[in-house]
mmCIF file of C-alpha atoms in Angstrom:
data_model
loop_
_atom_site.group_PDB
_atom_site.id
_atom_site.type_symbol
_atom_site.label_atom_id
_atom_site.label_comp_id
_atom_site.label_asym_id
_atom_site.label_seq_id
_atom_site.Cartn_x
_atom_site.Cartn_y
_atom_site.Cartn_z
ATOM 1 C CA MET A 1 63.638 26.244 9.828
ATOM 2 C CA LYS A 2 62.707 25.029 6.764
ATOM 3 C CA LYS A 3 61.006 21.930 8.645
ATOM 4 C CA GLN A 4 59.176 24.855 10.655
ATOM 5 C CA ILE A 5 58.041 26.656 7.200
ATOM 6 C CA ALA A 6 56.929 23.244 6.144
ATOM 7 C CA ILE A 7 54.434 22.302 8.951
ATOM 8 C CA LEU A 8 53.147 26.087 8.791
ATOM 9 C CA LEU A 9 52.321 25.760 5.364
ATOM 10 C CA ALA A 10 50.637 22.639 5.881
ATOM 11 C CA PHE A 11 48.643 23.727 8.755
ATOM 12 C CA VAL A 12 47.266 26.952 6.464
ATOM 13 C CA LEU A 13 46.406 24.323 3.611
ATOM 14 C CA CYS A 14 44.764 22.213 5.891
ATOM 15 C CA VAL A 15 42.581 25.191 7.433
ATOM 16 C CA SER A 16 41.859 26.560 3.878
ATOM 17 C CA LEU A 17 40.214 23.223 2.695
ATOM 18 C CA SER A 18 38.749 22.527 6.064
ATOM 19 C CA GLY A 19 39.196 18.887 5.828
ATOM 20 C CA CYS A 20 42.306 17.684 8.200
ATOM 21 C CA ALA A 21 40.178 16.663 10.930
ATOM 22 C CA GLY A 22 37.915 14.750 8.633
ATOM 23 C CA GLU A 23 35.242 18.019 8.513
ATOM 24 C CA GLN A 24 33.088 18.559 5.256
ATOM 25 C CA ARG A 25 33.505 22.229 3.635
ATOM 26 C CA GLN A 26 30.587 23.895 4.219
ATOM 27 C CA PRO A 27 29.250 25.481 0.691
ATOM 28 C CA GLU A 28 29.660 29.297 0.559
ATOM 29 C CA THR A 29 26.155 29.639 0.013
ATOM 30 C CA LEU A 30 22.925 27.514 1.198
ATOM 31 C CA THR A 31 20.080 27.887 -0.970
ATOM 32 C CA PRO A 32 16.522 28.081 -0.272
ATOM 33 C CA VAL A 33 13.470 26.922 -1.956
ATOM 34 C CA GLN A 34 12.155 29.837 -4.262
ATOM 35 C CA ILE A 35 8.557 29.631 -4.882
ATOM 36 C CA ASP A 36 6.317 32.529 -6.080
ATOM 37 C CA ALA A 37 2.881 31.046 -5.290
ATOM 38 C CA ALA A 38 0.548 34.413 -6.988
ATOM 39 C CA SER A 39 2.672 33.508 -10.632
ATOM 40 C CA ALA A 40 2.963 29.817 -10.270
ATOM 41 C CA THR A 41 1.659 27.505 -13.092
ATOM 42 C CA VAL A 42 0.892 24.137 -11.655
ATOM 43 C CA SER A 43 0.310 20.729 -13.348
ATOM 44 C CA TYR A 44 -1.440 18.022 -11.505
ATOM 45 C CA LEU A 45 -3.733 14.655 -12.031
ATOM 46 C CA GLY A 46 -7.133 15.632 -13.116
ATOM 47 C CA PRO A 47 -10.080 16.054 -13.667
ATOM 48 C CA GLU A 48 -11.200 18.912 -11.633
ATOM 49 C CA GLY A 49 -11.894 17.630 -7.819
ATOM 50 C CA THR A 50 -9.079 15.187 -7.164
ATOM 51 C CA TYR A 51 -6.915 14.927 -3.803
ATOM 52 C CA THR A 52 -3.742 16.189 -5.848
ATOM 53 C CA GLN A 53 -5.828 19.686 -6.937
ATOM 54 C CA GLU A 54 -6.833 19.998 -3.414
ATOM 55 C CA ALA A 55 -2.917 19.340 -2.100
ATOM 56 C CA CYS A 56 -2.278 22.080 -5.199
ATOM 57 C CA GLY A 57 -4.305 24.763 -3.102
ATOM 58 C CA VAL A 58 -3.083 23.666 0.157
ATOM 59 C CA PHE A 59 0.640 24.447 -0.915
ATOM 60 C CA PHE A 60 -0.191 27.177 -3.111
ATOM 61 C CA GLU A 61 -2.420 28.745 -0.670
ATOM 62 C CA LYS A 62 -5.190 28.817 -3.389
ATOM 63 C CA GLN A 63 -2.671 31.153 -5.539
ATOM 64 C CA GLY A 64 -1.724 30.616 -9.016
ATOM 65 C CA THR A 65 -3.058 28.581 -11.887
ATOM 66 C CA TYR A 66 -3.964 24.649 -11.648
ATOM 67 C CA ILE A 67 -3.745 22.481 -14.710
ATOM 68 C CA PRO A 68 -5.186 19.468 -14.842
ATOM 69 C CA TYR A 69 -3.503 16.377 -16.952
ATOM 70 C CA THR A 70 -4.748 13.185 -17.326
ATOM 71 C CA THR A 71 -2.019 11.199 -15.805
ATOM 72 C CA VAL A 72 0.308 12.141 -13.429
ATOM 73 C CA GLN A 73 3.345 11.326 -16.252
ATOM 74 C CA ASP A 74 1.790 13.937 -18.265
ATOM 75 C CA ALA A 75 1.533 16.528 -15.480
ATOM 76 C CA VAL A 76 5.200 15.789 -14.565
ATOM 77 C CA GLN A 77 6.551 15.897 -18.593
ATOM 78 C CA ALA A 78 4.429 19.234 -18.905
ATOM 79 C CA LEU A 79 6.439 20.774 -16.166
ATOM 80 C CA VAL A 80 9.888 18.960 -17.874
ATOM 81 C CA ASP A 81 8.788 20.573 -21.214
ATOM 82 C CA GLY A 82 8.167 23.984 -19.589
ATOM 83 C CA ALA A 83 4.568 24.246 -19.797
ATOM 84 C CA THR A 84 4.281 24.457 -16.115
ATOM 85 C CA ASP A 85 6.203 25.842 -13.360
ATOM 86 C CA TYR A 86 5.363 22.919 -10.791
ATOM 87 C CA ALA A 87 4.105 19.388 -10.821
ATOM 88 C CA VAL A 88 1.858 17.937 -7.864
ATOM 89 C CA ILE A 89 2.231 14.273 -7.646
ATOM 90 C CA PRO A 90 1.008 11.749 -4.765
ATOM 91 C CA GLN A 91 3.863 9.497 -3.470
ATOM 92 C CA GLU A 92 2.533 7.710 -0.577
ATOM 93 C CA ASN A 93 -0.524 6.961 1.271
ATOM 94 C CA THR A 94 -1.435 5.643 5.072
ATOM 95 C CA ILE A 95 -3.337 2.470 3.421
ATOM 96 C CA GLY A 96 -2.310 2.083 -0.279
ATOM 97 C CA GLY A 97 1.458 2.609 0.880
ATOM 98 C CA ALA A 98 3.798 4.021 -2.036
ATOM 99 C CA VAL A 99 2.105 5.015 -5.033
ATOM 100 C CA ILE A 100 4.810 3.289 -7.036
ATOM 101 C CA ASP A 101 4.169 4.716 -10.566
ATOM 102 C CA TYR A 102 4.180 8.320 -9.275
ATOM 103 C CA VAL A 103 7.759 7.133 -7.566
ATOM 104 C CA ASP A 104 8.997 5.573 -10.819
ATOM 105 C CA THR A 105 7.840 8.768 -12.779
ATOM 106 C CA LEU A 106 9.818 11.316 -10.070
ATOM 107 C CA ILE A 107 13.167 8.650 -10.545
ATOM 108 C CA ALA A 108 13.308 8.973 -14.503
ATOM 109 C CA GLN A 109 13.081 12.524 -14.560
ATOM 110 C CA PRO A 110 17.268 13.544 -13.870
ATOM 111 C CA ASP A 111 16.299 17.183 -13.836
ATOM 112 C CA VAL A 112 13.286 17.425 -11.437
ATOM 113 C CA SER A 113 13.845 18.479 -7.823
ATOM 114 C CA VAL A 114 11.239 18.520 -5.019
ATOM 115 C CA VAL A 115 10.554 21.519 -3.549
ATOM 116 C CA GLY A 116 7.555 21.193 -1.030
ATOM 117 C CA GLU A 117 5.174 18.562 0.855
ATOM 118 C CA VAL A 118 1.867 18.105 1.450
ATOM 119 C CA GLU A 119 0.830 16.010 3.831
ATOM 120 C CA LEU A 120 -3.199 15.784 3.247
ATOM 121 C CA PRO A 121 -5.805 13.908 5.538
ATOM 122 C CA ILE A 122 -7.931 11.928 2.897
ATOM 123 C CA THR A 123 -11.911 10.871 3.470
ATOM 124 C CA GLN A 124 -12.947 8.981 0.715
ATOM 125 C CA ASN A 125 -16.653 8.888 -0.133
ATOM 126 C CA LEU A 126 -19.054 7.086 -2.184
ATOM 127 C CA LEU A 127 -20.617 9.175 -4.572
ATOM 128 C CA VAL A 128 -23.768 8.747 -6.833
ATOM 129 C CA LEU A 129 -26.386 10.651 -9.066
ATOM 130 C CA PRO A 130 -28.812 12.389 -6.601
ATOM 131 C CA GLY A 131 -31.937 10.031 -5.483
ATOM 132 C CA THR A 132 -29.697 6.605 -5.592
ATOM 133 C CA GLU A 133 -30.272 3.936 -3.143
ATOM 134 C CA LEU A 134 -27.249 1.698 -1.900
ATOM 135 C CA GLY A 135 -28.920 -1.404 -2.998
ATOM 136 C CA ALA A 136 -29.365 -0.500 -6.637
ATOM 137 C CA ILE A 137 -25.518 0.210 -7.270
ATOM 138 C CA LYS A 138 -23.871 -2.877 -9.383
ATOM 139 C CA THR A 139 -20.660 -1.157 -10.388
ATOM 140 C CA VAL A 140 -18.150 1.459 -8.346
ATOM 141 C CA TYR A 141 -15.412 3.456 -9.863
ATOM 142 C CA SER A 142 -12.010 5.009 -8.671
ATOM 143 C CA HIS A 143 -8.541 5.105 -8.591
ATOM 144 C CA LYS A 144 -6.516 2.406 -7.634
ATOM 145 C CA GLN A 145 -5.640 4.014 -4.173
ATOM 146 C CA GLY A 146 -9.144 4.693 -3.619
ATOM 147 C CA ILE A 147 -10.584 1.389 -4.383
ATOM 148 C CA THR A 148 -7.648 0.249 -1.788
ATOM 149 C CA GLN A 149 -8.559 2.436 0.882
ATOM 150 C CA GLY A 150 -12.251 1.612 0.729
ATOM 151 C CA ARG A 151 -12.047 -2.212 0.487
ATOM 152 C CA ASP A 152 -13.287 -3.078 3.416
ATOM 153 C CA TRP A 153 -16.350 -0.825 3.449
ATOM 154 C CA LEU A 154 -17.079 -2.278 -0.215
ATOM 155 C CA ALA A 155 -16.650 -5.960 1.173
ATOM 156 C CA GLU A 156 -19.173 -5.577 3.781
ATOM 157 C CA HIS A 157 -21.689 -3.129 1.763
ATOM 158 C CA LEU A 158 -21.580 -3.623 -1.644
ATOM 159 C CA PRO A 159 -19.798 -7.501 -2.143
ATOM 160 C CA GLU A 160 -21.412 -8.073 -5.588
ATOM 161 C CA ALA A 161 -20.526 -4.879 -7.059
ATOM 162 C CA GLU A 162 -18.073 -4.985 -10.040
ATOM 163 C CA VAL A 163 -15.143 -2.509 -8.693
ATOM 164 C CA ILE A 164 -13.404 -0.624 -11.907
ATOM 165 C CA GLU A 165 -10.453 1.142 -11.880
ATOM 166 C CA VAL A 166 -9.899 4.628 -13.636
ATOM 167 C CA SER A 167 -7.051 7.011 -13.905
ATOM 168 C CA SER A 168 -8.380 9.044 -10.726
ATOM 169 C CA THR A 169 -11.101 9.963 -8.158
ATOM 170 C CA ALA A 170 -12.343 12.839 -9.783
ATOM 171 C CA GLU A 171 -12.245 10.782 -13.468
ATOM 172 C CA GLY A 172 -14.395 8.003 -11.601
ATOM 173 C CA ALA A 173 -17.117 10.997 -10.522
ATOM 174 C CA ARG A 174 -17.122 12.525 -13.842
ATOM 175 C CA MET A 175 -18.023 9.587 -15.314
ATOM 176 C CA VAL A 176 -20.780 8.848 -12.909
ATOM 177 C CA ALA A 177 -22.107 12.173 -13.657
ATOM 178 C CA GLU A 178 -21.969 11.912 -17.418
ATOM 179 C CA GLY A 179 -23.188 8.284 -17.491
ATOM 180 C CA LYS A 180 -26.387 9.168 -15.783
ATOM 181 C CA ASP A 181 -26.546 5.721 -14.804
ATOM 182 C CA PRO A 182 -28.202 5.509 -11.367
ATOM 183 C CA SER A 183 -26.594 1.729 -10.650
ATOM 184 C CA CYS A 184 -23.055 3.218 -10.960
ATOM 185 C CA ALA A 185 -20.838 5.122 -8.196
ATOM 186 C CA ALA A 186 -17.590 6.695 -7.405
ATOM 187 C CA ILE A 187 -15.448 6.646 -4.632
ATOM 188 C CA ALA A 188 -13.730 10.380 -4.627
ATOM 189 C CA ALA A 189 -13.221 13.293 -2.392
ATOM 190 C CA ALA A 190 -16.580 15.013 -0.966
ATOM 191 C CA ALA A 191 -15.959 18.137 -3.658
ATOM 192 C CA CYS A 192 -16.511 15.923 -6.388
ATOM 193 C CA ALA A 193 -20.002 16.402 -5.346
ATOM 194 C CA ASP A 194 -20.336 19.701 -5.958
ATOM 195 C CA VAL A 195 -18.229 19.432 -9.113
ATOM 196 C CA TYR A 196 -20.342 17.233 -10.710
ATOM 197 C CA GLY A 197 -23.812 17.317 -9.227
ATOM 198 C CA LEU A 198 -23.383 14.051 -7.293
ATOM 199 C CA GLU A 199 -24.736 13.252 -3.675
ATOM 200 C CA ILE A 200 -22.754 11.698 -0.760
ATOM 201 C CA LEU A 201 -24.365 8.468 -0.054
ATOM 202 C CA ALA A 202 -21.642 7.030 2.509
ATOM 203 C CA ALA A 203 -19.097 9.336 3.726
ATOM 204 C CA GLY A 204 -15.590 8.071 5.580
ATOM 205 C CA ILE A 205 -15.655 4.937 4.014
ATOM 206 C CA GLN A 206 -11.624 4.769 4.312
ATOM 207 C CA ASN A 207 -10.415 1.527 5.962
ATOM 208 C CA ASN A 208 -8.365 4.227 8.382
ATOM 209 C CA GLU A 209 -9.712 7.305 10.078
ATOM 210 C CA ASN A 210 -5.948 8.432 10.132
ATOM 211 C CA ASN A 211 -5.688 8.341 6.299
ATOM 212 C CA LYS A 212 -3.401 10.528 4.829
ATOM 213 C CA THR A 213 -1.520 10.913 1.737
ATOM 214 C CA ARG A 214 1.923 12.533 0.902
ATOM 215 C CA PHE A 215 2.086 14.605 -1.807
ATOM 216 C CA TYR A 216 5.612 15.997 -3.448
ATOM 217 C CA VAL A 217 5.700 19.528 -5.265
ATOM 218 C CA LEU A 218 8.186 19.303 -8.042
ATOM 219 C CA SER A 219 10.285 21.894 -10.405
ATOM 220 C CA LEU A 220 13.473 22.261 -12.479
ATOM 221 C CA GLN A 221 14.922 24.653 -10.166
ATOM 222 C CA PRO A 222 18.331 23.338 -8.734
ATOM 223 C CA PRO A 223 17.507 21.451 -5.590
ATOM 224 C CA ALA A 224 17.718 23.834 -2.529
ATOM 225 C CA THR A 225 20.008 22.771 0.167
ATOM 226 C CA GLU A 226 19.259 25.109 2.919
ATOM 227 C CA THR A 227 18.164 23.038 6.188
ATOM 228 C CA ALA A 228 14.259 22.867 6.019
ATOM 229 C CA ASP A 229 11.669 20.211 7.419
ATOM 230 C CA ARG A 230 12.530 17.650 5.204
ATOM 231 C CA LEU A 231 15.434 16.542 2.745
ATOM 232 C CA VAL A 232 15.064 13.717 0.133
ATOM 233 C CA PHE A 233 17.869 11.935 -2.217
ATOM 234 C CA LEU A 234 17.915 8.867 -3.980
ATOM 235 C CA ALA A 235 20.335 6.108 -3.096
ATOM 236 C CA MET A 236 21.295 3.795 -6.080
ATOM 237 C CA GLY A 237 23.213 0.455 -5.593
ATOM 238 C CA ASP A 238 22.940 -3.303 -3.762
ATOM 239 C CA ALA A 239 20.735 -3.697 -1.063
ATOM 240 C CA GLU A 240 23.515 -5.418 1.326
ATOM 241 C CA ALA A 241 25.063 -1.501 1.554
ATOM 242 C CA LEU A 242 21.489 -0.052 3.013
ATOM 243 C CA PRO A 243 21.931 -1.176 6.606
ATOM 244 C CA GLU A 244 25.385 0.692 6.757
ATOM 245 C CA LEU A 245 23.605 3.932 5.078
ATOM 246 C CA MET A 246 21.054 3.495 8.217
ATOM 247 C CA THR A 247 23.578 3.136 10.631
ATOM 248 C CA ALA A 248 25.340 6.356 9.238
ATOM 249 C CA MET A 249 22.027 8.339 9.392
ATOM 250 C CA GLU A 250 21.480 7.118 12.776
ATOM 251 C CA LYS A 251 25.132 8.317 14.142
ATOM 252 C CA GLN A 252 24.019 11.931 13.014
ATOM 253 C CA ASN A 253 20.789 11.787 14.422
ATOM 254 C CA ILE A 254 19.025 11.782 11.359
ATOM 255 C CA THR A 255 15.421 10.743 11.505
ATOM 256 C CA LEU A 256 13.727 8.461 8.424
ATOM 257 C CA ILE A 257 10.903 9.697 7.346
ATOM 258 C CA THR A 258 10.078 7.263 4.274
ATOM 259 C CA LEU A 259 12.188 4.902 2.394
ATOM 260 C CA HIS A 260 10.525 3.439 -1.177
ATOM 261 C CA ASP A 261 12.693 0.665 -3.193
ATOM 262 C CA ARG A 262 12.532 0.257 -6.803
ATOM 263 C CA SER A 263 14.054 -2.242 -8.648
ATOM 264 C CA LEU A 264 17.276 -0.610 -10.785
ATOM 265 C CA LYS A 265 16.669 -3.115 -13.483
ATOM 266 C CA THR A 266 20.350 -3.994 -13.859
ATOM 267 C CA GLU A 267 20.805 -6.938 -10.953
ATOM 268 C CA LEU A 268 18.925 -8.477 -8.633
ATOM 269 C CA GLY A 269 19.317 -6.922 -5.364
ATOM 270 C CA GLU A 270 20.301 -3.878 -6.906
ATOM 271 C CA TYR A 271 17.499 -0.767 -6.291
ATOM 272 C CA TYR A 272 16.693 2.802 -6.239
ATOM 273 C CA TYR A 273 16.235 3.868 -2.726
ATOM 274 C CA LEU A 274 14.210 6.772 -2.338
ATOM 275 C CA ILE A 275 14.899 8.294 1.272
ATOM 276 C CA GLU A 276 12.787 11.068 2.793
ATOM 277 C CA CYS A 277 14.688 12.446 6.385
ATOM 278 C CA ALA A 278 14.395 15.013 9.131
ATOM 279 C CA ASP A 279 16.793 16.690 10.769
ATOM 280 C CA CYS A 280 19.325 16.736 8.054
ATOM 281 C CA SER A 281 21.505 19.462 7.041
ATOM 282 C CA TYR A 282 22.945 19.463 3.477
ATOM 283 C CA ILE A 283 26.331 18.833 5.203
ATOM 284 C CA SER A 284 24.687 15.912 6.805
ATOM 285 C CA TYR A 285 23.710 14.486 3.608
ATOM 286 C CA GLN A 286 27.178 15.260 1.833
ATOM 287 C CA LYS A 287 28.756 13.050 4.750
ATOM 288 C CA LEU A 288 26.498 10.432 3.912
ATOM 289 C CA THR A 289 27.796 10.183 0.396
ATOM 290 C CA GLU A 290 31.607 9.903 1.695
ATOM 291 C CA SER A 291 32.365 6.573 2.335
ATOM 292 C CA SER A 292 29.470 4.588 1.197
ATOM 293 C CA SER A 293 29.083 2.322 -2.227
ATOM 294 C CA PHE A 294 25.707 4.003 -2.844
ATOM 295 C CA SER A 295 25.699 6.376 -5.755
ATOM 296 C CA PHE A 296 23.387 9.621 -5.081
ATOM 297 C CA ARG A 297 21.067 11.813 -5.996
ATOM 298 C CA TYR A 298 20.129 14.826 -4.338
ATOM 299 C CA LEU A 299 16.466 16.021 -4.922
ATOM 300 C CA GLY A 300 16.330 18.931 -2.474
ATOM 301 C CA SER A 301 15.308 19.993 1.166
ATOM 302 C CA PHE A 302 11.790 21.496 1.311
ATOM 303 C CA GLU A 303 9.154 22.425 4.175
ATOM 304 C CA VAL A 304 6.000 20.310 4.749
ATOM 305 C CA LYS A 305 2.436 21.759 4.655
#
């Protein structure tokens, strides 16, 4: 009789913990992303006319207030300091790859979560003062991503021009407009032509017609756990453990979207891995963490626009 009671108690305990058969207990509430676009204040890499501003308009459907900052670091710090509700940052481009400075900014802020993503087609253009001809151009300004994306066109059409990196594509356009020097041009969005009174001398100069940039929308909200288009997390540790983590993801039919590595700055071979995936619930993420030697930081689940 005592043995039967003991078995019954063990069974009840097992069911209550939902763990006897190796199952992860599901959280009582899976939280969604909460966004009030109409009242949102959003910090972004300025000045006016950047692709990041365009991404803000896409995600927040042209609602809310967008505040430009000189650098991405400043834009994210404004969020952390409570000056804005959200920050929008570029994190990957088709041609330029990971925007590593901005990935580092995300990693460095432990209280920041990812609440959304925008995949924005990027068309780079050569902007000039009205009436400028190609042969007159001696200097080209742009963000390093704009320079990378237009490198082939520059090599063919402006091989002798000096190419100068500035803080954003729109900043390059602003410098050309305010400098009033017809020997200067900028690689920037077409919208900058209207904003700064410039002309598009050459359109679509990017190396790849399928050029896109992926932007993250950041918040200080606790990271959402409700299943969505994407889920993103940080895995921190030795590179030798990465194949095992990838195998575990494959076993759960999780689709890897992107993976960026950044040094932990501790030992050789130790990294932060920023991993974004699809077909992954929060429960699946938790299972990944159970037997891995990595340390983890969950950043959120979100929809893509």
